[in-house]
Every structure is written in C-alpha cells, then in structure tokens.
C-alpha cells in the first residue's frame, strides 16, 4: 500500500464568531501559509516481543510529543476520534498496520483552526491510504464530530472552511456557501501567545446568554448584520469598508466578554499604526487578533503589534 499524504490549511474568522453558534452568519477564510500535514504509511509487521504493538495503527505527532499506538490514546481524545471515525465510516474492524504522522505549523488553541485542520488532514490521508478517499462533505461532517470534543457546541465553521479551503459565508445547519473575492485584501494576524481553549469561551458566552438572553440576543443579531454587510463589501469589490466593520465587531466581542487586555492592546496598536480596522478572531481571551491593512503598510503594522506584545505575526492575502 503506498503512503498517502494530505494537508489542510489554517483559517481565520473575519466576522461573526460566537454569534455564529446561535445561528447568525459568520465569514471565515483559509490561511494557507500555515498547514497541517498528515502522512499515512504502511508499517511492517514485526514478530516477537513487539509483534502485537507493531500490528496496529501507530500515531506520531512530534510537535506535541505524541508517539503512541492508536489504541492506547486517551478515549475521548481528538486524534483517537478522528482516526476511529474513518474506520467506523469504512466499516473496518481490523485496519491494516500503518503509521499516521502529523506535523503542523498552525499555532494550537489560538483561533487558527488547528484542531479542525488536524482532523481534516488525518481523515483525508487515512481514507486515501485505505483506498477510499472521502468527498469533502463527508470529511467535513466527520471533522465536525471531532470538533465537538474540542469545542463542546461548535457551529461547524472551522471544519467547513478548513475542508473546502475557500472563503465561506457560514450559517449553522445551512448548506455551505463559498464566495469569491473580486478585490484581494491584506490581513495581519497577531498572536497574543496566550493559549485559550475555545470550549471555555464558548461555554462562558453560553452561561452569560442564559443569564441575560435579551442582551445577548441583541448583541448576536448586531454581529450577524455586520457579517452580512461584510460579505456585501467584499463581493462588491470594496474591501476597505471592512475596516470599520471590524472595529464594530470587536466592540461587540468586548461586550460579550471574550476580549482581554492583551487582545485589546494589540487591536489598539494596529489601529494606531494605521490599520483600517482590527478585531480579535476566534474564541477570544487569547489567541489571535486580525487587522485589515494596506499592503504597503503591513510590515510597519506588524512591528507595532509586536512592540505591543504580539509573539508572532502573519501577513496573509485574502483572495
Ligand atoms: O477559536 P476558533 O477560531 O476555533 O473559533 C471559534 C469560533 C466560535 O464561534 C467562537 C465557536 C464556533 O464553534 O463557531
């Protein structure tokens, strides 16, 4: 059986995080500069002491120090679930001995969709290796089930953007709508270096919403209309209009309680250095912020947000 490799990009949410969990639209785009790569290769069966272990499926992810038989992975863990979902889908009780190697350049727990990208890359590579490549729809559906482990009650936006690797106007439980970008634009992604699991912020917003449904419903609705206006601005070829919309969206994320002093500092630094708009991106409380910039000013604005505490910056062209 020949080895099979698959990759999946990172993603950023441009507009609509959190509100999207409650059925409002959100916009997200792939970030192809960072990727997960999964390679599945056949594994020789070795007899003797190691025989039993060698016969199974082995998972290696050097970036997180994982080197373990698949069957020994923590039940309920995401990698175990992603691999298991492929075997279950293909009705395989005795998978052939193989090694799954996963490497990634996507920062973990920072709003860049690393969890979804790991699932998508593993699911695709394993299904391909086993001779049954799966269509995008099924890859995304399986990755969504794994996302539930990461996120609790995910909207499905991460697995969708990462699977299709296209800009997506996402509404939960509706058919996926990818869209085209007539006028490319430049986004800076600034990393606070603070790891913040999305499951926690999503859970906190849910609690706050339950305690004060009217207030939160109003905020979510406002964010939903920002996402709609943003799609219009992009599709009509006026990406600069996204700047003020980002600022507005960030304000509502602050109101939801998912920003943090570190995120606000980077957002303000970007604006002061000339960004057209800026906001946190993803679950919040840490992770990343994004800023819309003129291409020629990107380096200077990256420098400004690094001075304000960013531990990493990515410049990406959205097209
Ligand atoms: O933290 P991220 O980028 O994986 O995105 C989370 C987006 C939320 O809207 C907060 C949750 C979701 O499932 O949509």
Coordinates of C-alpha atoms and ligand atoms in Angstrom, one line a residue:
X1 CA 0.0 0.0 0.0
X2 CA 1.6 3.3 -1.0
X3 CA 1.9 6.1 1.6
X4 CA -0.8 8.8 1.3
X5 CA -0.3 12.5 2.4
X6 CA -2.9 15.2 2.9
X7 CA -2.7 18.7 4.1
X8 CA -5.2 21.2 5.5
X9 CA -4.8 25.0 5.9
X10 CA -5.5 27.1 9.0
X11 CA -8.4 29.5 9.0
X12 CA -9.4 32.8 10.4
X13 CA -12.8 34.1 11.2
X14 CA -13.2 37.6 9.7
X15 CA -16.6 38.3 11.2
X16 CA -19.2 36.7 13.4
X17 CA -17.5 34.4 15.9
X18 CA -19.7 33.3 18.9
X19 CA -22.8 34.8 17.3
X20 CA -22.5 32.0 14.7
X21 CA -23.1 29.4 17.4
X22 CA -26.5 30.9 17.8
X23 CA -27.5 30.7 14.1
X24 CA -26.1 34.1 12.9
X25 CA -23.9 34.3 9.8
X26 CA -20.1 34.4 10.0
X27 CA -17.3 34.9 7.5
X28 CA -14.2 32.9 7.5
X29 CA -11.3 32.4 5.1
X30 CA -8.5 29.8 4.9
X31 CA -4.9 30.8 5.8
X32 CA -2.7 28.8 3.5
X33 CA 0.6 30.0 5.0
X34 CA 0.1 27.6 7.9
X35 CA -0.8 24.0 7.5
X36 CA -1.3 20.6 9.0
X37 CA 0.2 17.7 7.1
X38 CA -0.8 14.0 7.7
X39 CA 1.0 11.1 6.1
X40 CA -0.2 7.5 6.5
X41 CA 2.3 4.8 5.6
X42 CA 2.3 1.0 5.8
X43 CA 4.0 -0.5 8.7
X44 CA 5.9 -3.7 8.6
X45 CA 4.6 -6.4 11.0
X46 CA 7.4 -7.4 13.3
X47 CA 7.1 -10.7 15.1
X48 CA 8.5 -11.2 18.6
X49 CA 8.1 -9.0 21.7
X50 CA 6.9 -6.0 19.7
X51 CA 4.7 -8.1 17.4
X52 CA 1.4 -7.2 18.8
X53 CA 2.0 -3.5 19.0
X54 CA 3.6 -3.3 15.6
X55 CA 0.5 -4.9 14.1
X56 CA -1.7 -2.0 14.9
X57 CA -2.1 1.7 14.0
X58 CA 0.5 4.0 15.3
X59 CA 0.2 7.8 15.6
X60 CA 3.2 10.2 15.7
X61 CA 2.9 13.9 16.2
X62 CA 6.3 15.2 17.1
X63 CA 5.1 18.8 17.7
X64 CA 3.0 17.7 20.7
X65 CA 5.3 14.8 21.8
X66 CA 2.8 12.2 20.7
X67 CA 4.2 8.7 19.8
X68 CA 1.7 6.0 20.6
X69 CA -0.3 3.1 19.4
X70 CA -3.7 4.5 18.3
X71 CA -5.5 2.0 20.6
X72 CA -3.6 3.4 23.6
X73 CA -4.6 7.0 23.0
X74 CA -6.9 8.6 25.6
X75 CA -10.5 7.7 24.8
X76 CA -12.4 10.9 24.0
X77 CA -9.3 12.5 22.6
X78 CA -9.5 14.3 19.3
X79 CA -6.8 12.3 17.3
X80 CA -8.2 9.0 18.5
X81 CA -11.7 10.1 17.5
X82 CA -10.6 11.3 14.0
X83 CA -8.8 8.0 13.3
X84 CA -11.7 6.0 14.7
X85 CA -14.3 7.9 12.7
X86 CA -12.6 6.8 9.4
X87 CA -12.5 3.1 10.5
X88 CA -16.2 3.3 11.5
X89 CA -17.2 5.0 8.3
X90 CA -15.4 2.5 6.2
X91 CA -16.7 -0.4 8.4
X92 CA -13.2 -1.6 9.2
X93 CA -12.7 -3.5 12.4
X94 CA -9.2 -4.7 11.5
X95 CA -7.3 -1.8 9.9
X96 CA -4.0 -2.7 8.2
X97 CA -0.9 -1.9 10.2
X98 CA 0.1 1.7 9.5
X99 CA 1.8 4.8 10.9
X100 CA 0.0 8.2 10.9
X101 CA 2.4 11.1 11.1
X102 CA 1.1 14.5 11.8
X103 CA 3.1 17.7 11.6
X104 CA 1.7 21.3 11.8
X105 CA 2.7 24.9 11.5
X106 CA -0.6 26.1 12.9
X107 CA -0.4 27.5 16.4
X108 CA -2.6 25.5 18.8
X109 CA -5.6 26.9 20.6
X110 CA -5.2 30.3 19.1
X111 CA -8.1 30.8 16.8
X112 CA -6.4 29.5 13.7
X113 CA -8.4 26.3 13.4
X114 CA -5.6 23.9 14.3
X115 CA -7.9 21.3 15.7
X116 CA -10.1 21.2 12.6
X117 CA -7.1 21.1 10.4
X118 CA -5.6 18.1 12.2
X119 CA -8.9 16.2 11.9
X120 CA -9.3 17.0 8.3
X121 CA -5.8 16.1 7.3
X122 CA -5.9 12.8 9.3
X123 CA -9.3 11.8 7.9
X124 CA -8.4 12.5 4.3
X125 CA -5.0 10.9 4.5
X126 CA -6.2 7.8 6.2
X127 CA -9.2 7.3 4.0
X128 CA -7.0 7.9 0.9
X129 CA -4.4 5.4 2.2
X130 CA -7.1 2.8 2.8
X131 CA -8.2 3.2 -0.9
X132 CA -11.5 5.0 -0.1
X133 CA -11.0 8.8 -0.5
X134 CA -14.0 10.6 1.0
X135 CA -15.8 13.5 -0.5
X136 CA -15.5 16.9 1.1
X137 CA -19.0 16.8 2.6
X138 CA -18.2 13.6 4.5
X139 CA -14.7 14.8 5.5
X140 CA -16.2 17.9 7.0
X141 CA -19.0 16.0 8.7
X142 CA -16.6 13.6 10.4
X143 CA -14.3 16.5 11.4
X144 CA -17.4 18.3 12.9
X145 CA -18.0 15.3 15.2
X146 CA -14.4 15.6 16.4
X147 CA -14.8 19.4 16.8
X148 CA -17.4 18.6 19.4
X149 CA -14.6 17.3 21.6
X150 CA -12.6 20.5 21.2
X151 CA -15.5 23.0 21.4
X152 CA -18.4 21.4 23.2
X153 CA -21.1 23.0 21.0
X154 CA -19.2 24.1 17.8
X155 CA -21.0 25.9 15.0
X156 CA -19.2 23.9 12.3
X157 CA -17.4 26.9 10.8
X158 CA -13.9 25.6 11.4
X159 CA -14.3 22.2 9.8
X160 CA -16.1 23.7 6.9
X161 CA -13.5 26.4 5.9
X162 CA -10.6 24.0 6.5
X163 CA -12.2 21.2 4.5
X164 CA -13.2 23.3 1.5
X165 CA -10.2 25.7 1.8
X166 CA -12.3 28.5 0.4
X167 CA -13.8 31.7 1.8
X168 CA -17.1 30.7 3.5
X169 CA -20.2 32.6 4.5
X170 CA -21.3 30.3 7.1
X171 CA -24.7 29.8 8.7
X172 CA -25.1 26.8 11.1
X173 CA -27.2 23.9 9.7
X174 CA -27.5 25.5 6.3
X175 CA -25.8 24.3 3.0
X176 CA -22.3 25.7 2.7
X177 CA -21.9 29.0 0.8
X178 CA -18.4 29.7 -0.5
X179 CA -17.9 33.1 -2.2
X180 CA -15.4 34.8 -4.4
X181 CA -13.3 37.8 -3.6
X182 CA -13.1 40.1 -6.6
X183 CA -10.7 42.5 -4.9
X184 CA -8.0 40.8 -2.8
X185 CA -7.1 42.4 0.6
X186 CA -4.4 42.1 3.2
X187 CA -4.9 40.9 6.7
X188 CA -2.4 40.8 9.5
X189 CA -2.8 38.1 12.2
X190 CA -1.2 38.9 15.5
X191 CA -0.7 36.2 18.1
X192 CA -1.1 37.1 21.8
X193 CA 0.8 33.9 22.7
X194 CA -1.9 33.2 25.2
X195 CA -3.5 29.8 24.7
X196 CA -7.2 30.0 25.2
X197 CA -9.4 26.9 24.6
X198 CA -12.4 27.8 22.5
X199 CA -14.5 25.4 24.6
X200 CA -14.2 27.6 27.6
X201 CA -15.1 30.9 26.0
X202 CA -18.0 29.3 24.1
X203 CA -19.2 27.8 27.4
X204 CA -18.8 31.2 29.2
X205 CA -20.8 33.0 26.5
X206 CA -23.5 30.4 26.7
X207 CA -23.8 30.9 30.5
X208 CA -23.9 34.7 30.1
X209 CA -26.5 34.3 27.3
X210 CA -28.6 32.1 29.6
X211 CA -28.4 34.6 32.4
X212 CA -29.3 37.5 30.2
X213 CA -30.8 36.2 26.9
X214 CA -32.2 39.5 25.7
X215 CA -29.0 41.4 25.9
X216 CA -27.0 38.7 24.3
X217 CA -29.6 38.1 21.6
X218 CA -29.3 41.8 20.7
X219 CA -25.5 41.5 20.5
X220 CA -25.6 38.4 18.4
X221 CA -28.1 40.0 16.0
X222 CA -25.9 43.1 15.6
X223 CA -22.9 40.9 14.9
X224 CA -24.9 38.9 12.3
X225 CA -25.7 42.0 10.4
X226 CA -22.1 43.1 10.5
X227 CA -21.2 39.8 8.9
X228 CA -23.8 40.3 6.2
X229 CA -22.6 43.8 5.4
X230 CA -19.0 42.5 5.3
X231 CA -20.0 39.9 2.7
X232 CA -21.6 42.6 0.6
X233 CA -18.5 44.9 0.9
X234 CA -16.2 42.0 -0.2
X235 CA -18.5 40.8 -3.1
X236 CA -19.0 44.3 -4.4
X237 CA -15.2 44.9 -4.5
X238 CA -14.9 47.3 -1.6
X239 CA -12.8 45.5 1.0
X240 CA -11.7 48.8 2.6
X241 CA -15.2 49.0 4.0
X242 CA -14.3 46.0 6.2
X243 CA -12.2 48.2 8.4
X244 CA -15.0 50.0 10.3
X245 CA -17.0 46.8 10.4
X246 CA -14.1 45.0 12.1
X247 CA -13.9 47.8 14.7
X248 CA -17.6 47.4 15.3
X249 CA -17.4 43.7 15.6
X250 CA -14.6 43.9 18.1
X251 CA -16.7 46.2 20.2
X252 CA -19.5 43.6 20.4
X253 CA -17.0 40.9 21.2
X254 CA -15.8 43.0 24.1
X255 CA -19.4 43.3 25.2
X256 CA -19.7 39.5 25.1
X257 CA -16.8 39.4 27.5
X258 CA -14.4 37.4 25.2
X259 CA -11.7 40.1 24.6
X260 CA -8.8 40.6 27.0
X261 CA -6.4 43.3 27.9
X262 CA -3.7 41.7 25.7
X263 CA -6.1 41.4 22.7
X264 CA -7.3 45.0 23.2
X265 CA -3.7 46.2 23.3
X266 CA -2.8 44.5 20.0
X267 CA -6.0 45.8 18.4
X268 CA -5.4 49.3 19.5
X269 CA -1.7 49.2 18.4
X270 CA -2.8 48.1 15.0
X271 CA -5.3 50.9 14.7
X272 CA -2.8 53.5 15.9
X273 CA -0.2 52.2 13.4
X274 CA -2.6 52.8 10.5
X275 CA -4.7 49.6 10.2
X276 CA -8.1 50.2 8.6
X277 CA -9.7 48.2 11.3
X278 CA -8.9 45.4 13.8
X279 CA -10.6 42.8 16.0
X280 CA -10.0 39.6 17.9
X281 CA -10.5 36.5 15.8
X282 CA -11.8 33.1 17.0
X283 CA -12.8 32.2 20.6
X284 CA -11.0 35.1 22.2
X285 CA -9.4 35.8 25.7
X286 CA -6.1 35.0 24.0
X287 CA -5.2 33.5 20.6
X288 CA -5.2 35.9 17.7
X289 CA -6.4 39.3 16.5
X290 CA -6.6 40.4 12.9
X291 CA -6.2 43.8 11.3
X292 CA -7.1 45.0 7.8
X293 CA -4.1 46.8 6.3
X294 CA -2.9 48.4 3.1
X295 CA -0.4 46.0 1.7
X296 CA 2.5 48.5 1.8
X297 CA 1.9 49.2 5.5
X298 CA 1.8 45.6 6.6
X299 CA 5.4 45.3 7.8
X300 CA 5.2 48.5 9.8
X301 CA 1.9 47.5 11.5
X302 CA 3.3 44.0 12.3
X303 CA 6.2 45.8 14.0
X304 CA 3.8 47.9 16.0
X305 CA 1.8 45.0 17.2
X306 CA 4.9 43.1 18.1
X307 CA 6.0 46.1 20.2
X308 CA 2.6 45.9 21.9
X309 CA 3.3 42.3 22.9
X310 CA 2.4 40.0 19.9
X311 CA 4.6 36.9 19.9
X312 CA 4.0 36.2 16.2
X313 CA 2.6 37.9 13.2
X314 CA 1.4 36.5 9.8
X315 CA 0.6 38.6 6.8
X316 CA -1.9 37.0 4.6
X317 CA -3.5 38.0 1.3
X318 CA -7.2 37.1 1.2
X319 CA -8.2 36.2 -2.3
Ligands
LIG1 O1 -11.3 29.7 18.2 P1 -11.7 29.3 16.8 O2 -11.1 30.1 15.8 O3 -11.5 27.8 16.6 O4 -13.2 29.6 16.5 C1 -14.2 29.6 17.4 C2 -15.4 30.2 16.8 C3 -16.6 30.3 17.7 O5 -17.6 31.0 17.0 C4 -16.2 31.0 19.0 C5 -17.1 28.9 18.1 C6 -17.7 28.1 16.9 O6 -17.8 26.9 17.1 O7 -18.1 28.7 15.9

